[in-house]
Amino acid sequence: MTDESAGRLARLRQCLPEAGIDALLVCQPENRRYLSGFSGSSGWLLVSAGTAALATDSRYWDQAEHESPEWQLVKYGQGGRSFAESGLPAFLALGPVQRLGFEADYVTYAEAHAWMERLPGLTWVPVGGLVARLRAIKDAVELATLRRAVAIADEALAAALGQVRPGQSERELAWLIDSEMRAHGADDVAFDTVVAAGPNAAQPHHHPGDRLIGAGEPVVIDMGACAGGYRSDLTRTVCLGEPLDGERFWSVYDTVLRAQTAAEAALGPGAAFGLVDAAARDLIGAAGYGDYFGHGLGHGVGLAVHEDPFLRQNDQRPLVAGNLVTIEPGIYIPGWGGVRIEDLAWITEDGAEVLTTAPKRPIIRLS
Ligand code: ZN
Ligand code: ZN
């Protein structure tokens, strides 16, 4: 087991007594991968003071032995039997468990009910966020992988913007961005790419469609690359040529950019989530656009594109060194369009480092 994997397992084991459990059943896919290294799409972990076991079915036995050699492999599912029928009893035969925690924010009611009916002698304890809290603090290996995912998105955006022309559809530009991410080394896209042109840019998560991108209208592009299981998240707003409605465009763009700069300056260990959010939100409010910034300022990114911590209004919990968060203020005006600018920032021991390097000059010159 690598030092990082051993450290993650040790930190989880330290949390078990505090959570009132002697073992945790892990089923959330990113949590499973974070702890064990196993990247298959189906499997379960059992972690107790003395056990680190991975249960999966025959589709993944080879992969599990390769990716998680230090984890005790429990083979289940022979003849199509379910995890509750064959995997769970095999887990519980590995050592004594009285109070078994399970991930209540991921397991369905029907699944939990079936387990409890089958094993009524156990005390089932719903727990939330145990592994998520560990994942919020990235180690050196994770940071290096995340830097790669960020660089791929930055390079792919530059390449795509070198080819974009008025008259292309949102869908065509989204496809161009996705293929450039693949060409620059992404394993996959981190999420469905957003390309929102003109009035569509007033919808923060617009799905790219057949609308043709016109010269001089705001275009919001939100994209991310997946590399080694880790994701990046990048938004830029551009205009093909000079903006048609220059006065409003520059007023909105400058406000969003100043809000982002203020929030990034407020980042550091000990800074409350709500204080960082307020650094951007107050500035947008003072510029008269407060009603047009509806979402939170940012979120953690890692194996999942949205994970702890979430930078929301009035949340007094503090950032800590090792957090990796987006800073993404936006202004969305119905009928006109919108502007969002999003960076990824790493919280260091004494401040923060913005990992994103994509330029923030919005005008794409048309030759
Ligand atoms: Zn984004
Ligand atoms: Zn985001």
mmCIF file of C-alpha atoms in Angstrom, residues 53-276:
data_model
loop_
_atom_site.group_PDB
_atom_site.id
_atom_site.type_symbol
_atom_site.label_atom_id
_atom_site.label_comp_id
_atom_site.label_asym_id
_atom_site.label_seq_id
_atom_site.Cartn_x
_atom_site.Cartn_y
_atom_site.Cartn_z
ATOM 1 C CA ALA A 53 -11.691 -5.746 2.694
ATOM 2 C CA LEU A 54 -13.060 -5.173 -0.803
ATOM 3 C CA ALA A 55 -16.029 -7.160 -2.116
ATOM 4 C CA THR A 56 -16.802 -7.245 -5.809
ATOM 5 C CA ASP A 57 -18.270 -9.604 -8.376
ATOM 6 C CA SER A 58 -16.517 -11.718 -11.020
ATOM 7 C CA ARG A 59 -16.421 -8.910 -13.617
ATOM 8 C CA TYR A 60 -13.833 -7.117 -11.469
ATOM 9 C CA TRP A 61 -11.789 -9.776 -9.653
ATOM 10 C CA ASP A 62 -8.686 -9.358 -11.838
ATOM 11 C CA GLN A 63 -8.919 -5.579 -11.696
ATOM 12 C CA ALA A 64 -9.365 -5.578 -7.905
ATOM 13 C CA GLU A 65 -6.297 -7.785 -7.400
ATOM 14 C CA HIS A 66 -4.309 -5.435 -9.618
ATOM 15 C CA GLU A 67 -5.542 -2.094 -8.236
ATOM 16 C CA SER A 68 -6.003 -3.006 -4.552
ATOM 17 C CA PRO A 69 -3.462 -5.752 -3.783
ATOM 18 C CA GLU A 70 -3.325 -4.892 -0.072
ATOM 19 C CA TRP A 71 -7.068 -5.183 0.408
ATOM 20 C CA GLN A 72 -8.565 -8.553 1.291
ATOM 21 C CA LEU A 73 -10.658 -9.516 -1.745
ATOM 22 C CA VAL A 74 -14.091 -10.972 -1.027
ATOM 23 C CA LYS A 75 -15.511 -12.582 -4.149
ATOM 24 C CA TYR A 76 -19.293 -12.540 -4.253
ATOM 25 C CA GLY A 77 -22.153 -12.793 -6.722
ATOM 26 C CA GLN A 78 -21.668 -16.369 -7.922
ATOM 27 C CA GLY A 79 -24.781 -17.422 -9.801
ATOM 28 C CA GLY A 80 -26.028 -13.841 -9.787
ATOM 29 C CA ARG A 81 -26.497 -13.698 -6.014
ATOM 30 C CA SER A 82 -26.784 -10.185 -4.616
ATOM 31 C CA PHE A 83 -24.385 -8.392 -2.279
ATOM 32 C CA ALA A 84 -26.890 -8.776 0.569
ATOM 33 C CA GLU A 85 -27.113 -12.529 -0.076
ATOM 34 C CA SER A 86 -23.432 -13.388 -0.479
ATOM 35 C CA GLY A 87 -21.089 -10.375 -0.056
ATOM 36 C CA LEU A 88 -22.370 -9.011 3.209
ATOM 37 C CA PRO A 89 -22.330 -12.356 5.088
ATOM 38 C CA ALA A 90 -18.772 -12.962 3.799
ATOM 39 C CA PHE A 91 -17.708 -9.532 5.080
ATOM 40 C CA LEU A 92 -19.162 -10.198 8.513
ATOM 41 C CA ALA A 93 -17.382 -13.554 8.719
ATOM 42 C CA LEU A 94 -14.028 -11.696 8.607
ATOM 43 C CA GLY A 95 -14.260 -10.506 12.222
ATOM 44 C CA PRO A 96 -16.671 -9.501 14.969
ATOM 45 C CA VAL A 97 -18.862 -6.461 14.193
ATOM 46 C CA GLN A 98 -21.599 -5.177 16.501
ATOM 47 C CA ARG A 99 -22.253 -1.653 15.268
ATOM 48 C CA LEU A 100 -21.949 -1.350 11.493
ATOM 49 C CA GLY A 101 -21.973 2.111 9.927
ATOM 50 C CA PHE A 102 -23.292 2.638 6.404
ATOM 51 C CA GLU A 103 -23.285 5.685 4.127
ATOM 52 C CA ALA A 104 -26.797 6.984 4.674
ATOM 53 C CA ASP A 105 -26.451 9.741 2.086
ATOM 54 C CA TYR A 106 -25.781 7.215 -0.663
ATOM 55 C CA VAL A 107 -27.578 3.909 0.142
ATOM 56 C CA THR A 108 -31.222 3.683 -0.925
ATOM 57 C CA TYR A 109 -33.963 3.051 1.610
ATOM 58 C CA ALA A 110 -34.766 -0.260 -0.112
ATOM 59 C CA GLU A 111 -31.156 -1.486 0.100
ATOM 60 C CA ALA A 112 -30.756 -0.584 3.766
ATOM 61 C CA HIS A 113 -34.088 -2.200 4.563
ATOM 62 C CA ALA A 114 -33.049 -5.462 2.844
ATOM 63 C CA TRP A 115 -29.773 -5.585 4.828
ATOM 64 C CA MET A 116 -31.489 -4.968 8.140
ATOM 65 C CA GLU A 117 -34.068 -7.680 7.463
ATOM 66 C CA ARG A 118 -31.376 -10.176 6.556
ATOM 67 C CA LEU A 119 -29.073 -9.346 9.501
ATOM 68 C CA PRO A 120 -31.314 -8.198 12.347
ATOM 69 C CA GLY A 121 -28.718 -9.005 15.032
ATOM 70 C CA LEU A 122 -26.456 -6.137 13.918
ATOM 71 C CA THR A 123 -26.878 -2.545 15.006
ATOM 72 C CA TRP A 124 -27.040 -0.563 11.770
ATOM 73 C CA VAL A 125 -25.800 3.015 12.195
ATOM 74 C CA PRO A 126 -26.458 5.566 9.422
ATOM 75 C CA VAL A 127 -23.449 7.870 9.095
ATOM 76 C CA GLY A 128 -22.853 10.818 6.780
ATOM 77 C CA GLY A 129 -19.763 12.463 5.429
ATOM 78 C CA LEU A 130 -17.045 10.434 7.197
ATOM 79 C CA VAL A 131 -14.988 9.776 4.065
ATOM 80 C CA ALA A 132 -16.113 13.037 2.414
ATOM 81 C CA ARG A 133 -14.421 14.971 5.231
ATOM 82 C CA LEU A 134 -11.155 13.139 4.586
ATOM 83 C CA ARG A 135 -11.435 13.692 0.827
ATOM 84 C CA ALA A 136 -11.783 17.460 1.341
ATOM 85 C CA ILE A 137 -8.088 17.612 2.293
ATOM 86 C CA LYS A 138 -5.955 16.606 -0.663
ATOM 87 C CA ASP A 139 -2.555 14.922 -0.315
ATOM 88 C CA ALA A 140 0.465 15.500 -2.557
ATOM 89 C CA VAL A 141 -0.416 12.720 -5.008
ATOM 90 C CA GLU A 142 -3.938 14.078 -5.427
ATOM 91 C CA LEU A 143 -2.672 17.623 -5.939
ATOM 92 C CA ALA A 144 -0.292 16.506 -8.690
ATOM 93 C CA THR A 145 -3.119 14.649 -10.466
ATOM 94 C CA LEU A 146 -5.466 17.618 -10.094
ATOM 95 C CA ARG A 147 -2.828 19.950 -11.556
ATOM 96 C CA ARG A 148 -2.747 17.706 -14.620
ATOM 97 C CA ALA A 149 -6.563 17.796 -14.970
ATOM 98 C CA VAL A 150 -6.488 21.605 -14.668
ATOM 99 C CA ALA A 151 -3.719 21.951 -17.272
ATOM 100 C CA ILE A 152 -5.568 19.733 -19.766
ATOM 101 C CA ALA A 153 -8.705 21.912 -19.539
ATOM 102 C CA ASP A 154 -6.675 25.131 -19.845
ATOM 103 C CA GLU A 155 -4.853 23.853 -22.950
ATOM 104 C CA ALA A 156 -8.013 22.410 -24.521
ATOM 105 C CA LEU A 157 -9.907 25.685 -24.085
ATOM 106 C CA ALA A 158 -7.103 27.654 -25.752
ATOM 107 C CA ALA A 159 -7.054 25.186 -28.647
ATOM 108 C CA ALA A 160 -10.844 25.298 -29.079
ATOM 109 C CA LEU A 161 -11.012 29.091 -28.921
ATOM 110 C CA GLY A 162 -8.435 29.204 -31.708
ATOM 111 C CA GLN A 163 -10.957 27.439 -33.967
ATOM 112 C CA VAL A 164 -14.310 28.923 -32.912
ATOM 113 C CA ARG A 165 -16.221 31.044 -35.447
ATOM 114 C CA PRO A 166 -19.580 32.855 -35.415
ATOM 115 C CA GLY A 167 -22.237 30.605 -36.941
ATOM 116 C CA GLN A 168 -21.051 27.448 -35.160
ATOM 117 C CA SER A 169 -23.697 25.975 -32.888
ATOM 118 C CA GLU A 170 -23.333 25.630 -29.123
ATOM 119 C CA ARG A 171 -23.326 21.871 -29.643
ATOM 120 C CA GLU A 172 -20.482 22.042 -32.194
ATOM 121 C CA LEU A 173 -18.319 24.155 -29.882
ATOM 122 C CA ALA A 174 -19.027 21.791 -26.955
ATOM 123 C CA TRP A 175 -17.949 18.838 -29.110
ATOM 124 C CA LEU A 176 -14.798 20.687 -30.209
ATOM 125 C CA ILE A 177 -13.919 21.385 -26.545
ATOM 126 C CA ASP A 178 -14.556 17.755 -25.561
ATOM 127 C CA SER A 179 -12.394 16.416 -28.375
ATOM 128 C CA GLU A 180 -9.586 18.872 -27.543
ATOM 129 C CA MET A 181 -9.668 17.676 -23.915
ATOM 130 C CA ARG A 182 -9.290 14.092 -25.140
ATOM 131 C CA ALA A 183 -6.507 15.130 -27.511
ATOM 132 C CA HIS A 184 -4.670 16.829 -24.639
ATOM 133 C CA GLY A 185 -4.738 13.668 -22.507
ATOM 134 C CA ALA A 186 -8.072 13.587 -20.665
ATOM 135 C CA ASP A 187 -9.443 10.132 -19.832
ATOM 136 C CA ASP A 188 -12.924 11.593 -20.056
ATOM 137 C CA VAL A 189 -14.804 14.846 -19.597
ATOM 138 C CA ALA A 190 -15.396 15.732 -15.944
ATOM 139 C CA PHE A 191 -19.058 16.605 -16.608
ATOM 140 C CA ASP A 192 -21.269 17.603 -19.548
ATOM 141 C CA THR A 193 -19.649 20.679 -21.102
ATOM 142 C CA VAL A 194 -21.752 23.853 -20.929
ATOM 143 C CA VAL A 195 -21.761 26.219 -23.927
ATOM 144 C CA ALA A 196 -24.416 28.930 -23.483
ATOM 145 C CA ALA A 197 -24.616 31.690 -26.079
ATOM 146 C CA GLY A 198 -26.526 34.972 -25.970
ATOM 147 C CA PRO A 199 -29.669 34.862 -23.788
ATOM 148 C CA ASN A 200 -28.958 31.169 -23.025
ATOM 149 C CA ALA A 201 -25.999 32.367 -20.933
ATOM 150 C CA ALA A 202 -28.537 33.536 -18.348
ATOM 151 C CA GLN A 203 -28.982 29.831 -17.432
ATOM 152 C CA PRO A 204 -25.968 28.796 -15.304
ATOM 153 C CA HIS A 205 -26.168 25.125 -16.407
ATOM 154 C CA HIS A 206 -27.563 25.481 -19.926
ATOM 155 C CA HIS A 207 -27.311 22.313 -22.036
ATOM 156 C CA PRO A 208 -25.680 23.169 -25.407
ATOM 157 C CA GLY A 209 -28.166 23.019 -28.279
ATOM 158 C CA ASP A 210 -28.606 24.087 -31.876
ATOM 159 C CA ARG A 211 -28.434 27.817 -31.240
ATOM 160 C CA LEU A 212 -25.839 29.393 -33.526
ATOM 161 C CA ILE A 213 -23.219 31.508 -31.755
ATOM 162 C CA GLY A 214 -23.453 35.078 -32.959
ATOM 163 C CA ALA A 215 -20.618 37.619 -33.129
ATOM 164 C CA GLY A 216 -20.554 39.996 -30.174
ATOM 165 C CA GLU A 217 -22.766 38.060 -27.739
ATOM 166 C CA PRO A 218 -21.569 36.652 -24.383
ATOM 167 C CA VAL A 219 -20.777 32.916 -24.471
ATOM 168 C CA VAL A 220 -20.361 31.075 -21.160
ATOM 169 C CA ILE A 221 -18.186 27.949 -21.401
ATOM 170 C CA ASP A 222 -18.017 25.604 -18.361
ATOM 171 C CA MET A 223 -15.828 22.544 -18.830
ATOM 172 C CA GLY A 224 -13.573 20.117 -17.011
ATOM 173 C CA ALA A 225 -11.185 17.265 -17.715
ATOM 174 C CA CYS A 226 -10.955 13.939 -15.927
ATOM 175 C CA ALA A 227 -7.413 12.578 -15.473
ATOM 176 C CA GLY A 228 -6.416 9.671 -13.258
ATOM 177 C CA GLY A 229 -9.897 9.764 -11.721
ATOM 178 C CA TYR A 230 -9.593 13.440 -10.685
ATOM 179 C CA ARG A 231 -11.570 16.287 -12.235
ATOM 180 C CA SER A 232 -11.058 19.931 -13.078
ATOM 181 C CA ASP A 233 -13.670 22.660 -13.385
ATOM 182 C CA LEU A 234 -13.163 25.790 -15.492
ATOM 183 C CA THR A 235 -15.489 28.546 -16.690
ATOM 184 C CA ARG A 236 -14.682 31.401 -19.006
ATOM 185 C CA THR A 237 -16.999 33.882 -20.712
ATOM 186 C CA VAL A 238 -15.996 35.049 -24.166
ATOM 187 C CA CYS A 239 -17.287 37.236 -26.972
ATOM 188 C CA LEU A 240 -16.489 36.527 -30.645
ATOM 189 C CA GLY A 241 -15.348 39.970 -31.709
ATOM 190 C CA GLU A 242 -16.346 43.197 -29.941
ATOM 191 C CA PRO A 243 -19.493 42.959 -27.758
ATOM 192 C CA LEU A 244 -22.708 44.214 -29.389
ATOM 193 C CA ASP A 245 -23.906 45.645 -26.090
ATOM 194 C CA GLY A 246 -20.497 46.869 -24.966
ATOM 195 C CA GLU A 247 -21.581 49.084 -22.105
ATOM 196 C CA ARG A 248 -23.540 46.370 -20.330
ATOM 197 C CA PHE A 249 -21.115 43.589 -21.230
ATOM 198 C CA TRP A 250 -18.120 45.385 -19.753
ATOM 199 C CA SER A 251 -20.045 46.490 -16.670
ATOM 200 C CA VAL A 252 -21.113 42.895 -15.957
ATOM 201 C CA TYR A 253 -17.773 41.321 -16.932
ATOM 202 C CA ASP A 254 -15.691 43.736 -14.843
ATOM 203 C CA THR A 255 -17.976 43.258 -11.839
ATOM 204 C CA VAL A 256 -17.661 39.449 -12.007
ATOM 205 C CA LEU A 257 -13.898 39.627 -12.475
ATOM 206 C CA ARG A 258 -13.452 42.065 -9.567
ATOM 207 C CA ALA A 259 -15.662 39.823 -7.397
ATOM 208 C CA GLN A 260 -13.535 36.814 -8.261
ATOM 209 C CA THR A 261 -10.300 38.698 -7.578
ATOM 210 C CA ALA A 262 -11.645 39.845 -4.180
ATOM 211 C CA ALA A 263 -12.715 36.307 -3.226
ATOM 212 C CA GLU A 264 -9.372 34.816 -4.290
ATOM 213 C CA ALA A 265 -7.579 37.438 -2.173
ATOM 214 C CA ALA A 266 -9.695 36.356 0.839
ATOM 215 C CA LEU A 267 -8.660 32.668 0.505
ATOM 216 C CA GLY A 268 -6.423 31.036 3.071
ATOM 217 C CA PRO A 269 -6.494 28.605 5.989
ATOM 218 C CA GLY A 270 -8.937 29.836 8.650
ATOM 219 C CA ALA A 271 -11.023 31.939 6.244
ATOM 220 C CA ALA A 272 -14.728 31.112 6.801
ATOM 221 C CA PHE A 273 -16.627 29.765 3.759
ATOM 222 C CA GLY A 274 -19.212 32.530 4.190
ATOM 223 C CA LEU A 275 -16.551 35.227 4.422
ATOM 224 C CA VAL A 276 -15.029 34.220 1.084
#
